[in-house]
Tab-separated table of C-alpha atoms and ligand atoms in Angstrom:
chain	number	residue	atom	x	y	z
A	1	UNK	CA	134.171	95.501	100.227
A	2	UNK	CA	131.043	97.140	98.812
A	3	UNK	CA	130.894	100.913	98.925
A	4	UNK	CA	127.815	103.132	99.129
A	5	UNK	CA	127.592	106.839	98.641
A	6	UNK	CA	124.891	108.379	100.774
A	7	UNK	CA	123.305	111.846	100.538
A	8	UNK	CA	122.338	113.012	104.031
A	9	UNK	CA	119.875	115.823	104.711
A	10	UNK	CA	119.279	116.228	108.468
A	11	UNK	CA	116.653	118.928	107.745
A	12	UNK	CA	114.547	120.338	110.578
A	13	UNK	CA	113.776	120.163	114.296
A	14	UNK	CA	114.714	116.882	115.950
A	15	UNK	CA	116.254	115.747	112.641
A	16	UNK	CA	119.274	117.808	113.691
A	17	UNK	CA	119.531	115.558	116.741
A	18	UNK	CA	118.517	112.128	115.435
A	19	UNK	CA	120.173	112.090	111.995
A	20	UNK	CA	123.767	112.539	113.278
A	21	UNK	CA	123.106	109.726	115.764
A	22	UNK	CA	121.794	107.514	112.972
A	23	UNK	CA	125.052	108.130	111.113
A	24	UNK	CA	127.040	107.065	114.183
A	25	UNK	CA	125.057	103.841	114.226
A	26	UNK	CA	125.677	103.308	110.520
A	27	UNK	CA	129.430	103.760	110.971
A	28	UNK	CA	129.486	101.351	113.908
A	29	UNK	CA	127.477	98.804	111.933
A	30	UNK	CA	129.788	99.077	108.927
A	31	UNK	CA	132.797	98.519	111.192
A	32	UNK	CA	131.203	95.488	112.839
A	33	UNK	CA	129.871	93.951	109.610
A	34	UNK	CA	133.078	94.477	107.637
A	35	UNK	CA	131.338	93.898	104.286
A	36	UNK	CA	130.548	97.461	103.226
A	37	UNK	CA	131.698	101.033	103.576
A	38	UNK	CA	129.623	104.206	103.465
A	39	UNK	CA	130.769	107.612	102.288
A	40	UNK	CA	128.491	110.565	102.884
A	41	UNK	CA	127.776	114.013	101.558
A	42	UNK	CA	125.684	116.192	103.830
A	43	UNK	CA	123.364	118.897	102.526
A	44	UNK	CA	122.152	121.765	104.766
A	45	UNK	CA	118.729	121.912	103.131
A	46	UNK	CA	115.430	122.526	104.874
A	47	UNK	CA	113.633	125.344	106.647
A	48	UNK	CA	116.780	127.274	107.690
A	49	UNK	CA	117.827	127.219	104.056
A	50	UNK	CA	114.389	128.531	103.136
A	51	UNK	CA	114.550	131.364	105.657
A	52	UNK	CA	117.931	132.421	104.276
A	53	UNK	CA	117.504	131.773	100.551
A	54	UNK	CA	113.759	131.552	99.902
A	55	UNK	CA	113.812	127.865	98.937
A	56	UNK	CA	114.094	124.561	100.787
A	57	UNK	CA	116.930	123.463	98.510
A	58	UNK	CA	118.996	125.094	95.761
A	59	UNK	CA	117.462	125.210	92.258
A	60	UNK	CA	119.748	122.370	91.124
A	61	UNK	CA	119.085	120.271	94.262
A	62	UNK	CA	117.311	117.441	92.471
A	63	UNK	CA	119.991	117.344	89.784
A	64	UNK	CA	122.687	117.026	92.450
A	65	UNK	CA	120.854	114.147	94.144
A	66	UNK	CA	120.253	112.459	90.797
A	67	UNK	CA	123.628	112.823	89.108
A	68	UNK	CA	126.286	112.703	91.783
A	69	UNK	CA	126.212	108.935	92.063
A	70	UNK	CA	124.273	108.529	95.291
A	71	UNK	CA	123.089	105.025	96.133
A	72	UNK	CA	120.515	106.374	98.577
A	73	UNK	CA	119.253	109.504	100.286
A	74	UNK	CA	118.761	109.739	104.040
A	75	UNK	CA	116.402	112.557	105.003
A	76	UNK	CA	115.311	113.900	108.380
A	77	UNK	CA	111.892	115.485	108.910
A	78	UNK	CA	110.917	118.807	107.360
A	79	UNK	CA	108.678	121.322	109.094
A	80	UNK	CA	109.164	124.530	111.006
A	81	UNK	CA	106.622	126.548	113.007
A	82	UNK	CA	107.811	129.705	111.208
A	83	UNK	CA	106.751	128.378	107.792
A	84	UNK	CA	103.551	126.890	106.366
A	85	UNK	CA	103.760	123.090	106.274
A	86	UNK	CA	102.648	123.065	102.642
A	87	UNK	CA	105.745	125.134	101.743
A	88	UNK	CA	108.194	122.866	103.542
A	89	UNK	CA	106.627	119.623	102.333
A	90	UNK	CA	106.282	120.698	98.701
A	91	UNK	CA	109.734	122.331	98.746
A	92	UNK	CA	111.777	119.226	99.479
A	93	UNK	CA	110.145	115.900	100.239
A	94	UNK	CA	107.351	115.679	97.687
A	95	UNK	CA	109.474	116.908	94.739
A	96	UNK	CA	112.039	114.174	95.514
A	97	UNK	CA	109.354	111.482	95.727
A	98	UNK	CA	107.734	112.538	92.471
A	99	UNK	CA	110.833	113.398	90.402
A	100	UNK	CA	112.603	110.208	91.397
A	101	UNK	CA	109.480	108.150	90.854
A	102	UNK	CA	109.698	106.721	94.369
A	103	UNK	CA	106.315	105.158	93.960
A	104	UNK	CA	106.518	102.871	96.987
A	105	UNK	CA	106.313	104.181	100.515
A	106	UNK	CA	107.151	101.158	102.646
A	107	UNK	CA	106.282	101.393	106.332
A	108	UNK	CA	106.662	98.364	108.587
A	109	UNK	CA	104.864	98.595	111.913
A	110	UNK	CA	105.711	96.234	114.760
A	111	UNK	CA	105.115	96.331	118.456
A	112	UNK	CA	108.659	95.585	119.543
A	113	UNK	CA	109.301	93.511	122.675
A	114	UNK	CA	109.899	95.825	125.618
A	115	UNK	CA	107.606	98.553	124.284
A	116	UNK	CA	104.246	99.079	125.907
A	117	UNK	CA	101.658	99.752	123.249
A	118	UNK	CA	98.377	101.538	123.976
A	119	UNK	CA	96.181	98.535	123.060
A	120	UNK	CA	95.250	96.384	126.023
A	121	UNK	CA	95.817	92.646	125.462
A	122	UNK	CA	97.780	93.101	122.218
A	123	UNK	CA	101.395	92.000	122.224
A	124	UNK	CA	104.252	91.773	119.724
A	125	UNK	CA	102.687	88.686	118.112
A	126	UNK	CA	99.536	90.673	117.283
A	127	UNK	CA	101.059	93.810	115.807
A	128	UNK	CA	103.364	92.983	112.924
A	129	UNK	CA	102.321	94.761	109.743
A	130	UNK	CA	103.782	96.220	106.596
A	131	UNK	CA	102.099	99.151	104.898
A	132	UNK	CA	102.710	99.689	101.202
A	133	UNK	CA	101.569	103.198	100.412
A	134	UNK	CA	101.293	104.661	96.921
A	135	UNK	CA	103.662	107.608	96.872
A	136	UNK	CA	103.499	109.581	93.628
A	137	UNK	CA	99.886	110.174	92.656
A	138	UNK	CA	96.407	109.595	94.101
A	139	UNK	CA	95.150	112.311	96.413
A	140	UNK	CA	98.635	113.937	96.602
A	141	UNK	CA	99.070	114.366	92.859
A	142	UNK	CA	99.003	118.128	93.294
A	143	UNK	CA	96.383	118.548	90.572
A	144	UNK	CA	93.930	121.341	91.251
A	145	UNK	CA	93.788	125.013	91.964
A	146	UNK	CA	92.017	127.900	93.640
A	147	UNK	CA	89.975	130.617	92.015
A	148	UNK	CA	88.245	133.832	93.109
A	149	UNK	CA	90.640	134.280	96.052
A	150	UNK	CA	89.071	136.257	98.869
A	151	UNK	CA	85.637	136.422	97.187
A	152	UNK	CA	82.479	134.913	98.647
A	153	UNK	CA	82.398	132.469	95.734
A	154	UNK	CA	86.008	131.416	96.303
A	155	UNK	CA	86.609	127.749	95.590
A	156	UNK	CA	89.328	125.128	95.766
A	157	UNK	CA	89.667	121.926	93.769
A	158	UNK	CA	92.115	119.185	94.730
A	159	UNK	CA	91.857	116.293	92.320
A	160	UNK	CA	92.922	112.747	93.040
A	161	UNK	CA	94.678	111.108	90.093
A	162	UNK	CA	94.693	107.329	89.709
A	163	UNK	CA	96.400	105.891	86.644
A	164	UNK	CA	96.317	102.236	85.698
A	165	UNK	CA	100.108	102.114	85.592
A	166	UNK	CA	100.436	103.808	88.961
A	167	UNK	CA	97.754	101.760	90.663
A	168	UNK	CA	98.747	98.357	89.331
A	169	UNK	CA	102.433	98.802	90.053
A	170	UNK	CA	101.914	99.663	93.717
A	171	UNK	CA	99.537	96.755	94.215
A	172	UNK	CA	101.941	94.428	92.434
A	173	UNK	CA	104.768	95.651	94.651
A	174	UNK	CA	102.708	94.777	97.739
A	175	UNK	CA	102.184	91.207	96.501
A	176	UNK	CA	105.840	90.835	95.471
A	177	UNK	CA	106.971	92.174	98.837
A	178	UNK	CA	104.643	89.760	100.637
A	179	UNK	CA	106.000	86.826	98.655
A	180	UNK	CA	109.640	87.880	99.095
A	181	UNK	CA	109.341	88.431	102.833
A	182	UNK	CA	107.350	85.385	103.898
A	183	UNK	CA	104.077	87.271	104.373
A	184	UNK	CA	100.739	85.548	103.874
A	185	UNK	CA	98.031	88.136	103.168
A	186	UNK	CA	97.588	91.396	101.271
A	187	UNK	CA	94.729	93.675	102.294
A	188	UNK	CA	93.615	96.567	100.098
A	189	UNK	CA	92.389	99.791	101.699
A	190	UNK	CA	89.478	101.068	99.653
A	191	UNK	CA	86.474	103.381	99.749
A	192	UNK	CA	84.617	102.207	96.687
A	193	UNK	CA	81.235	102.796	98.265
A	194	UNK	CA	81.627	106.580	98.286
A	195	UNK	CA	84.366	107.134	95.683
A	196	UNK	CA	82.595	105.442	92.805
A	197	UNK	CA	85.190	106.377	90.169
A	198	UNK	CA	88.672	106.255	91.657
A	199	UNK	CA	88.192	103.524	94.222
A	200	UNK	CA	86.052	101.241	92.071
A	201	UNK	CA	88.908	101.507	89.587
A	202	UNK	CA	91.386	100.752	92.416
A	203	UNK	CA	89.369	97.630	93.357
A	204	UNK	CA	89.421	96.408	89.760
A	205	UNK	CA	93.189	96.825	89.599
A	206	UNK	CA	93.539	94.985	92.915
A	207	UNK	CA	91.438	92.034	91.714
A	208	UNK	CA	93.411	91.813	88.460
A	209	UNK	CA	96.816	91.815	90.168
A	210	UNK	CA	95.730	89.513	93.012
A	211	UNK	CA	94.827	86.848	90.438
A	212	UNK	CA	98.548	86.518	89.669
A	213	UNK	CA	99.299	85.518	93.287
A	214	UNK	CA	97.165	82.486	94.141
A	215	UNK	CA	99.665	81.529	96.867
A	216	UNK	CA	98.752	84.645	98.902
A	217	UNK	CA	95.484	85.439	100.647
A	218	UNK	CA	93.931	88.785	99.800
A	219	UNK	CA	90.989	90.893	100.889
A	220	UNK	CA	89.777	94.465	100.649
A	221	UNK	CA	88.363	96.645	103.363
A	222	UNK	CA	86.730	100.056	103.460
A	223	UNK	CA	89.188	102.538	104.911
A	224	UNK	CA	86.994	103.607	107.816
A	225	UNK	CA	86.306	100.026	108.856
A	226	UNK	CA	89.975	99.237	108.333
A	227	UNK	CA	90.924	101.884	110.925
A	228	UNK	CA	88.707	100.110	113.430
A	229	UNK	CA	90.103	96.697	112.460
A	230	UNK	CA	93.654	97.995	112.915
A	231	UNK	CA	92.839	98.882	116.507
A	232	UNK	CA	90.556	95.966	117.394
A	233	UNK	CA	92.065	93.055	115.441
A	234	UNK	CA	95.525	94.023	114.182
A	235	UNK	CA	96.504	90.336	114.223
A	236	UNK	CA	94.250	89.749	111.175
A	237	UNK	CA	96.367	92.129	109.066
A	238	UNK	CA	99.694	91.463	107.384
A	239	UNK	CA	100.598	93.527	104.285
A	240	UNK	CA	98.292	96.464	103.577
A	241	UNK	CA	98.293	98.339	100.273
A	242	UNK	CA	96.777	101.811	100.244
A	243	UNK	CA	96.546	104.995	98.238
A	244	UNK	CA	98.676	107.997	99.153
A	245	UNK	CA	96.201	109.668	101.545
A	246	UNK	CA	94.791	106.486	103.061
A	247	UNK	CA	98.311	105.144	103.604
A	248	UNK	CA	99.429	108.392	105.197
A	249	UNK	CA	96.635	108.303	107.744
A	250	UNK	CA	96.758	104.565	108.412
A	251	UNK	CA	100.491	104.632	109.122
A	252	UNK	CA	100.231	107.263	111.853
A	253	UNK	CA	97.565	105.102	113.446
A	254	UNK	CA	99.886	102.146	112.959
A	255	UNK	CA	102.799	104.000	114.581
A	256	UNK	CA	100.559	104.866	117.518
A	257	UNK	CA	99.494	101.267	118.177
A	258	UNK	CA	103.166	100.248	117.975
A	259	UNK	CA	103.963	102.494	120.920
A	260	UNK	CA	105.419	105.763	119.578
A	261	UNK	CA	105.753	107.980	116.518
A	262	UNK	CA	109.434	107.951	117.310
A	263	UNK	CA	109.770	104.253	116.454
A	264	UNK	CA	108.281	104.191	112.968
A	265	UNK	CA	110.539	103.931	109.889
A	266	UNK	CA	109.855	104.473	106.211
A	267	UNK	CA	111.395	103.921	102.812
A	268	UNK	CA	110.507	105.815	99.644
A	269	UNK	CA	111.510	103.410	96.912
A	270	UNK	CA	112.013	103.468	93.194
A	271	UNK	CA	112.003	99.681	92.802
A	272	UNK	CA	113.370	100.014	89.245
A	273	UNK	CA	116.522	101.573	90.785
A	274	UNK	CA	116.746	104.172	88.045
A	275	UNK	CA	116.800	106.873	90.731
A	276	UNK	CA	118.152	106.842	94.267
A	277	UNK	CA	115.628	105.801	96.905
A	278	UNK	CA	115.028	107.789	100.068
A	279	UNK	CA	114.868	106.645	103.672
A	280	UNK	CA	113.461	108.576	106.591
A	281	UNK	CA	111.649	108.156	109.897
A	282	UNK	CA	107.887	108.679	109.815
A	283	UNK	CA	107.950	111.291	112.560
A	284	UNK	CA	107.922	115.026	111.921
A	285	UNK	CA	110.253	117.722	113.240
A	286	UNK	CA	108.576	117.629	116.701
A	287	UNK	CA	109.034	121.315	117.569
A	288	UNK	CA	107.601	120.605	121.023
A	289	UNK	CA	110.696	118.622	122.034
A	290	UNK	CA	113.326	119.855	119.539
A	291	UNK	CA	116.635	121.025	121.014
A	292	UNK	CA	116.299	119.029	124.233
A	293	UNK	CA	118.190	115.913	123.215
A	294	UNK	CA	115.361	113.563	124.155
A	295	UNK	CA	113.944	112.583	120.754
A	296	UNK	CA	113.640	108.868	120.169
A	297	UNK	CA	116.128	107.942	117.419
A	298	UNK	CA	114.905	104.347	116.910
A	299	UNK	CA	112.693	105.223	113.905
A	300	UNK	CA	115.801	106.707	112.313
A	301	UNK	CA	117.850	103.575	113.003
A	302	UNK	CA	115.078	101.316	111.698
A	303	UNK	CA	114.978	103.436	108.524
A	304	UNK	CA	118.663	102.581	108.058
A	305	UNK	CA	117.674	98.938	108.365
A	306	UNK	CA	115.223	99.394	105.479
A	307	UNK	CA	117.974	101.088	103.481
A	308	UNK	CA	120.449	98.261	104.032
A	309	UNK	CA	117.787	95.687	103.129
A	310	UNK	CA	117.051	97.560	99.890
A	311	UNK	CA	120.776	97.858	99.079
A	312	UNK	CA	121.103	94.085	99.486
A	313	UNK	CA	122.979	94.174	102.817
A	314	UNK	CA	120.506	91.818	104.427
A	315	UNK	CA	122.947	90.455	106.985
A	316	UNK	CA	123.837	93.917	108.268
A	317	UNK	CA	120.170	94.905	108.261
A	318	UNK	CA	119.268	91.904	110.418
A	319	UNK	CA	122.154	92.642	112.775
A	320	UNK	CA	120.968	96.222	113.252
A	321	UNK	CA	117.381	95.139	113.903
A	322	UNK	CA	118.616	92.599	116.420
A	323	UNK	CA	120.554	95.291	118.291
A	324	UNK	CA	117.521	97.605	118.365
A	325	UNK	CA	115.325	94.791	119.669
A	326	UNK	CA	117.775	93.801	122.396
A	327	UNK	CA	118.117	97.373	123.668
A	328	UNK	CA	114.346	97.854	123.834
A	329	UNK	CA	113.618	94.423	125.281
A	330	UNK	CA	116.154	94.973	128.056
A	331	UNK	CA	114.587	98.356	128.831
A	332	UNK	CA	118.201	99.523	128.752
A	333	UNK	CA	117.631	102.902	127.192
A	334	UNK	CA	114.135	104.268	126.689
A	335	UNK	CA	113.396	107.878	125.768
A	336	UNK	CA	110.512	109.748	127.489
A	337	UNK	CA	108.014	108.910	124.708
A	338	UNK	CA	108.474	105.250	125.766
A	339	UNK	CA	108.177	106.036	129.439
A	340	UNK	CA	111.909	106.195	130.129
A	341	UNK	CA	114.454	108.893	130.882
A	342	UNK	CA	117.215	108.209	128.396
A	343	UNK	CA	118.551	110.851	126.036
A	344	UNK	CA	118.880	110.465	122.278
A	345	UNK	CA	122.618	109.964	122.748
A	346	UNK	CA	122.215	107.302	125.441
A	347	UNK	CA	119.895	105.267	123.205
A	348	UNK	CA	122.425	105.552	120.388
A	349	UNK	CA	125.271	104.452	122.645
A	350	UNK	CA	123.213	101.475	123.836
A	351	UNK	CA	122.447	100.370	120.265
A	352	UNK	CA	126.102	100.735	119.275
A	353	UNK	CA	127.134	98.705	122.318
A	354	UNK	CA	124.608	96.010	121.384
A	355	UNK	CA	126.001	95.929	117.839
A	356	UNK	CA	129.515	95.427	119.167
A	357	UNK	CA	128.382	92.694	121.555
A	358	UNK	CA	126.893	90.827	118.605
A	359	UNK	CA	130.210	90.978	116.677
B	1	NAI	P1	105.494	115.119	114.796
B	1	NAI	O1	105.747	113.729	114.369
B	1	NAI	O2	106.616	116.068	114.629
B	1	NAI	O3	105.087	115.136	116.348
B	1	NAI	C1	103.923	114.517	116.849
B	1	NAI	C2	104.126	114.157	118.322
B	1	NAI	O4	104.998	113.041	118.399
B	1	NAI	C3	104.780	115.277	119.113
B	1	NAI	O5	104.256	115.306	120.405
B	1	NAI	C4	106.236	114.880	119.153
B	1	NAI	O6	106.946	115.348	120.277
B	1	NAI	C5	106.145	113.364	119.135
B	1	NAI	N1	107.313	112.795	118.475
B	1	NAI	C6	107.543	112.768	117.144
B	1	NAI	N2	108.694	112.199	116.883
B	1	NAI	C7	109.239	111.846	118.051
B	1	NAI	C8	110.455	111.204	118.441
B	1	NAI	N3	111.365	110.817	117.526
B	1	NAI	N4	110.679	111.012	119.753
B	1	NAI	C9	109.788	111.381	120.670
B	1	NAI	N5	108.617	111.975	120.378
B	1	NAI	C10	108.360	112.212	119.073
B	1	NAI	O7	104.206	115.627	114.022
B	1	NAI	P2	103.530	117.077	113.993
B	1	NAI	O8	103.646	117.709	115.333
B	1	NAI	O9	102.241	116.887	113.367
B	1	NAI	O10	104.399	117.922	112.974
B	1	NAI	C11	105.475	118.776	113.326
B	1	NAI	C12	106.113	119.280	112.046
B	1	NAI	O11	106.706	118.194	111.325
B	1	NAI	C13	105.127	119.931	111.098
B	1	NAI	O12	105.767	121.045	110.532
B	1	NAI	C14	104.850	118.867	110.062
B	1	NAI	O13	104.501	119.384	108.814
B	1	NAI	C15	106.190	118.166	109.988
B	1	NAI	N6	106.118	116.765	109.547
B	1	NAI	C16	107.092	116.337	108.677
B	1	NAI	C17	107.154	115.031	108.290
B	1	NAI	C18	108.261	114.604	107.393
B	1	NAI	O14	109.091	115.400	106.999
B	1	NAI	N7	108.350	113.346	107.036
B	1	NAI	C19	106.177	114.038	108.772
B	1	NAI	C20	105.216	114.589	109.703
B	1	NAI	C21	105.193	115.903	110.064
B	2	MG	MG1	102.125	111.436	107.501
């Protein structure tokens, strides 16, 4: 029996509703699979913590996550209308990504059977993509500053940072992932026409790494044209590697064409496994629906699937994905974002029932 120790941070808004349900699913899956056990430590970090203590997490928060033997971190969304988004994001999520060198942000996007996507004439066979987003540098490096605050000549500089190590390793991860998961093509998101330093450099790194993978097709596409291609011809895309900003934007578009923000999962990975990796849904804290019990928890469950896959529990991961797919395909429990009337809890109960049926 393998045992995993999980740090759980439900955080803000609908995270308070979806994360506990995700943990119910995880417990049910562990019981059904019988090959692993999960112990959990929950941390009440996030915007409430900020409002009470002036910080999103305690000063030794990162040390706790790093040194208390966690195999993974499961995080809900951060964001609260009472606080600036830059404070909440830079107070919890981005420090974890950077300090733990979680340089891969992995975001699969699929139109699941039973979900009606917004693109006419595109079905599940057309929308099946994996985004590999750089997660520690690029446009979100944090380099820059502001001077002459409040003066007419006030200015702000936000510098993108692209290192050879950082760029090559994310591109290499995309090719390795493609090879390891039966994918056929890697597409690079670029903008080397306008960004003649950083993105020309990115293209050179891409060409160098691609040469090591003659078994995989590769191409590069300007980011603006790639947005159009994602909507018009998603079936021509497979694995997409992108910088931090480009990947951030593309994956919301991806989540939209797959039917709902509430479905999209993500993994923040340190592939070297020196630090714990972090798993979370793509969606934010959704203040517009928080507290009503109607948030879609599927993106949270799918994020658990990514976690189990990364931990090596591939059988359990496949079983969970199968249960999610059966519930959606049967239209058994759909939340309002998918055109249904089910509550968060009813979707969870349906997925747990599907897991038990598969046992
Ligand atoms: P959002 O993802 O919270 O909401 C966008 C829209 O999608 C809303 O209409 C919302 O109701 C809907 N939605 C999102 N998740 C859903 C779910 N699970 N089920 C049903 N509907 C869902 O993005 P928004 O409104 O831009 O941001 C709200 C807050 O969340 C902000 O403070 C923002 O900074 C934060 N945020 C945090 C993220 C994170 O921690 N990973 C990611 C994105 C936003
Ligand atoms: Mg985003």
